[in-house]
Amino acid sequence: MALAEDEAMVKEPLDLIRLSLDERIYVKCRGDRELRGKLHAYDQHLNMILGEVEETVTSSEIDDETYEEIIKATKRVVPYLFVRGDGVILVSPPLRS
């Protein structure tokens, strides 16, 4: 029983990522990219392999006539995606109750 408790403990930041393996996570990346997908693998650099990924890219433009900011969100679904760790800003594990 003590071993199971040790496996579920978070002692350092990457432990939280380890506990999220095979679960859906949220990843915010540089360039206004957001990813939601199932975490299959990761390393100490936060390189990740995600599956069943929904990618959202947000962009903003200024309308030439009204000078209003127009925000566009483009979404796509990708079966598998390799995410390079140096582009990762934030990783959010699933909510635990």
Coordinates of N, CA and C in Angstrom, one line a residue:
M1 N 0.8 -1.2 0.0 CA 0.0 0.0 0.0 C 0.9 1.3 0.0
A2 N 2.0 1.2 0.7 CA 2.9 2.4 0.7 C 3.4 2.7 -0.6
L3 N 3.7 1.7 -1.5 CA 4.2 2.0 -2.8 C 3.2 2.7 -3.7
A4 N 1.9 2.3 -3.5 CA 0.8 3.0 -4.3 C 0.7 4.4 -3.9
E5 N 0.8 4.7 -2.6 CA 0.7 6.1 -2.1 C 1.9 6.9 -2.6
D6 N 3.1 6.3 -2.6 CA 4.3 7.0 -3.1 C 4.2 7.3 -4.6
E7 N 3.6 6.4 -5.4 CA 3.4 6.7 -6.8 C 2.4 7.8 -7.1
A8 N 1.5 8.1 -6.2 CA 0.5 9.1 -6.4 C 0.9 10.5 -5.8
M9 N 2.1 10.5 -5.1 CA 2.5 11.8 -4.5 C 3.2 12.6 -5.5
V10 N 3.1 13.9 -5.3 CA 3.7 14.9 -6.1 C 4.9 15.5 -5.3
K11 N 6.1 15.2 -5.7 CA 7.3 15.7 -4.9 C 8.0 16.7 -5.8
E12 N 7.9 16.7 -7.1 CA 8.5 17.7 -7.9 C 7.6 17.9 -9.1
P13 N 7.8 19.0 -9.8 CA 6.8 19.4 -10.9 C 6.5 18.4 -11.9
L14 N 7.5 17.6 -12.4 CA 7.2 16.6 -13.4 C 6.4 15.5 -12.9
D15 N 6.3 15.3 -11.6 CA 5.4 14.2 -11.0 C 4.0 14.5 -11.4
L16 N 3.6 15.8 -11.4 CA 2.2 16.1 -11.8 C 1.9 15.7 -13.3
I17 N 2.9 15.9 -14.1 CA 2.8 15.4 -15.5 C 2.7 13.9 -15.6
R18 N 3.6 13.2 -14.8 CA 3.6 11.8 -14.8 C 2.2 11.2 -14.4
L19 N 1.6 11.8 -13.4 CA 0.2 11.4 -13.0 C -0.8 11.6 -14.0
S20 N -0.5 12.4 -15.0 CA -1.5 12.7 -16.1 C -1.3 11.9 -17.3
L21 N -0.4 10.9 -17.3 CA -0.2 10.0 -18.5 C -1.5 9.3 -18.8
D22 N -1.8 9.2 -20.0 CA -3.1 8.5 -20.5 C -4.3 9.3 -20.1
E23 N -4.2 10.5 -19.8 CA -5.4 11.4 -19.5 C -5.3 12.6 -20.4
R24 N -6.5 13.2 -20.5 CA -6.6 14.5 -21.4 C -6.0 15.6 -20.6
I25 N -5.1 16.4 -21.2 CA -4.5 17.6 -20.6 C -4.7 18.8 -21.5
Y26 N -4.5 20.0 -20.9 CA -4.5 21.2 -21.6 C -3.1 21.8 -21.7
V27 N -2.7 22.2 -22.9 CA -1.3 22.7 -23.1 C -1.5 24.0 -23.8
K28 N -0.9 25.1 -23.2 CA -0.9 26.4 -23.8 C 0.5 26.6 -24.3
C29 N 0.6 27.0 -25.6 CA 1.9 27.1 -26.3 C 2.1 28.6 -26.8
R30 N 3.3 28.8 -27.2 CA 3.7 30.1 -27.8 C 2.8 30.3 -29.1
G31 N 2.7 31.6 -29.5 CA 2.0 31.8 -30.7 C 0.5 31.7 -30.6
D32 N -0.1 31.9 -29.4 CA -1.5 31.7 -29.2 C -2.1 30.4 -29.6
R33 N -1.4 29.3 -29.4 CA -1.9 28.0 -29.6 C -2.3 27.3 -28.4
E34 N -3.4 26.6 -28.4 CA -3.9 25.8 -27.3 C -4.2 24.4 -27.7
L35 N -3.7 23.5 -26.9 CA -3.9 22.1 -27.3 C -4.7 21.3 -26.2
R36 N -5.6 20.5 -26.6 CA -6.2 19.6 -25.6 C -6.1 18.2 -26.2
G37 N -5.5 17.3 -25.4 CA -5.4 15.9 -25.9 C -4.9 15.0 -24.8
K38 N -4.8 13.7 -25.2 CA -4.4 12.6 -24.3 C -2.9 12.5 -24.3
L39 N -2.3 12.6 -23.1 CA -0.9 12.6 -23.0 C -0.4 11.2 -23.1
H40 N 0.4 10.9 -24.1 CA 1.0 9.5 -24.3 C 2.4 9.4 -23.7
A41 N 3.2 10.4 -23.9 CA 4.6 10.4 -23.5 C 5.1 11.8 -23.3
Y42 N 6.2 12.0 -22.5 CA 6.8 13.3 -22.3 C 8.2 13.0 -21.8
D43 N 9.1 14.0 -21.8 CA 10.4 13.9 -21.2 C 10.7 15.2 -20.4
Q44 N 11.9 15.2 -19.9 CA 12.3 16.3 -18.9 C 12.3 17.7 -19.6
H45 N 12.3 17.8 -20.9 CA 12.2 19.0 -21.6 C 10.8 19.5 -21.9
L46 N 9.8 18.7 -21.5 CA 8.4 18.8 -21.8 C 8.1 18.6 -23.3
N47 N 9.0 17.9 -24.0 CA 8.5 17.4 -25.3 C 7.4 16.4 -25.0
M48 N 6.4 16.4 -25.8 CA 5.2 15.6 -25.5 C 4.7 14.9 -26.7
I49 N 4.1 13.8 -26.6 CA 3.3 13.2 -27.6 C 1.9 13.1 -27.2
L50 N 1.0 13.8 -27.9 CA -0.4 13.9 -27.6 C -1.2 13.1 -28.6
G51 N -2.3 12.5 -28.2 CA -3.2 11.9 -29.1 C -4.6 12.5 -29.0
E52 N -5.4 12.3 -30.1 CA -6.8 12.8 -30.1 C -6.7 14.3 -29.8
V53 N -5.9 15.1 -30.5 CA -5.6 16.5 -30.1 C -6.6 17.4 -30.8
E54 N -7.1 18.4 -30.0 CA -7.9 19.5 -30.6 C -7.0 20.7 -30.4
E55 N -6.6 21.3 -31.6 CA -5.7 22.5 -31.6 C -6.5 23.7 -31.9
T56 N -6.3 24.8 -31.1 CA -7.0 26.0 -31.3 C -5.9 27.1 -31.5
V57 N -5.9 27.8 -32.6 CA -5.0 28.9 -32.9 C -5.8 30.2 -32.9
T58 N -5.5 31.1 -32.1 CA -6.2 32.4 -32.0 C -5.3 33.5 -32.6
S59 N -6.0 34.2 -33.5 CA -5.3 35.4 -34.2 C -6.2 36.6 -34.1
S60 N -5.5 37.7 -34.1 CA -6.3 39.0 -34.1 C -5.8 39.9 -35.3
E61 N -6.8 40.6 -35.8 CA -6.6 41.5 -36.9 C -7.3 42.8 -36.6
I62 N -6.8 43.9 -37.2 CA -7.5 45.2 -37.1 C -8.2 45.5 -38.4
D63 N -9.5 45.7 -38.3 CA -10.3 46.1 -39.4 C -9.9 47.4 -40.0
D64 N -9.6 47.5 -41.3 CA -9.1 48.7 -41.9 C -10.1 49.9 -41.9
E65 N -11.4 49.6 -41.9 CA -12.4 50.6 -41.9 C -12.8 51.1 -40.5
T66 N -13.0 50.2 -39.6 CA -13.5 50.5 -38.3 C -12.5 50.6 -37.2
Y67 N -11.3 50.1 -37.6 CA -10.2 50.0 -36.6 C -10.5 49.1 -35.4
E68 N -11.5 48.3 -35.5 CA -11.8 47.4 -34.4 C -11.0 46.1 -34.5
E69 N -10.7 45.5 -33.4 CA -9.9 44.3 -33.3 C -10.8 43.1 -33.6
I70 N -10.5 42.3 -34.6 CA -11.2 41.1 -34.9 C -10.4 39.9 -34.5
I71 N -11.0 39.1 -33.6 CA -10.3 37.9 -33.1 C -10.9 36.7 -33.8
K72 N -10.0 35.8 -34.3 CA -10.4 34.6 -35.0 C -9.8 33.4 -34.3
A73 N -10.6 32.4 -34.1 CA -10.1 31.1 -33.6 C -10.3 30.0 -34.6
T74 N -9.1 29.4 -35.0 CA -9.2 28.3 -35.9 C -8.9 27.0 -35.2
K75 N -9.8 26.0 -35.4 CA -9.6 24.8 -34.7 C -9.4 23.6 -35.8
R76 N -8.6 22.6 -35.3 CA -8.4 21.4 -36.1 C -8.2 20.3 -35.1
V77 N -8.5 19.1 -35.6 CA -8.4 17.8 -34.8 C -7.3 17.0 -35.5
V78 N -6.3 16.6 -34.7 CA -5.2 15.8 -35.2 C -5.1 14.5 -34.4
P79 N -4.9 13.4 -35.1 CA -4.8 12.1 -34.4 C -3.6 12.0 -33.4
Y80 N -2.4 12.4 -33.8 CA -1.2 12.4 -33.0 C -0.4 13.7 -33.3
L81 N 0.2 14.2 -32.2 CA 1.0 15.4 -32.4 C 2.2 15.4 -31.5
F82 N 3.4 15.7 -32.0 CA 4.6 15.9 -31.2 C 4.7 17.3 -30.9
V83 N 4.8 17.6 -29.6 CA 4.9 19.0 -29.1 C 6.3 19.2 -28.6
R84 N 7.0 20.2 -29.2 CA 8.4 20.5 -28.7 C 8.3 21.3 -27.4
G85 N 9.0 20.9 -26.4 CA 8.9 21.5 -25.1 C 9.3 23.0 -25.0
D86 N 10.1 23.5 -25.8 CA 10.5 24.9 -25.7 C 9.4 25.8 -26.1
G87 N 8.3 25.3 -26.8 CA 7.2 26.1 -27.1 C 6.0 26.1 -26.1
V88 N 6.2 25.3 -25.0 CA 5.2 25.1 -24.0 C 5.2 26.2 -23.0
I89 N 4.1 26.8 -22.7 CA 4.0 27.8 -21.7 C 3.4 27.3 -20.4
L90 N 2.4 26.4 -20.6 CA 1.6 25.9 -19.4 C 1.1 24.6 -19.7
V91 N 1.1 23.7 -18.7 CA 0.4 22.4 -18.9 C -0.5 22.2 -17.7
S92 N -1.8 21.9 -18.0 CA -2.8 21.8 -16.9 C -3.3 20.3 -16.9
P93 N -3.1 19.6 -15.8 CA -3.6 18.3 -15.8 C -5.1 18.3 -15.6
P94 N -5.8 17.1 -15.8 CA -7.2 17.1 -15.6 C -7.6 17.4 -14.2
L95 N -8.8 17.8 -14.0 CA -9.3 18.1 -12.6 C -9.5 16.8 -11.9
R96 N -9.1 16.8 -10.7 CA -9.3 15.6 -9.8 C -10.2 15.9 -8.7
S97 N -11.2 15.0 -8.5 CA -12.1 15.3 -7.4 C -11.8 14.4 -6.2

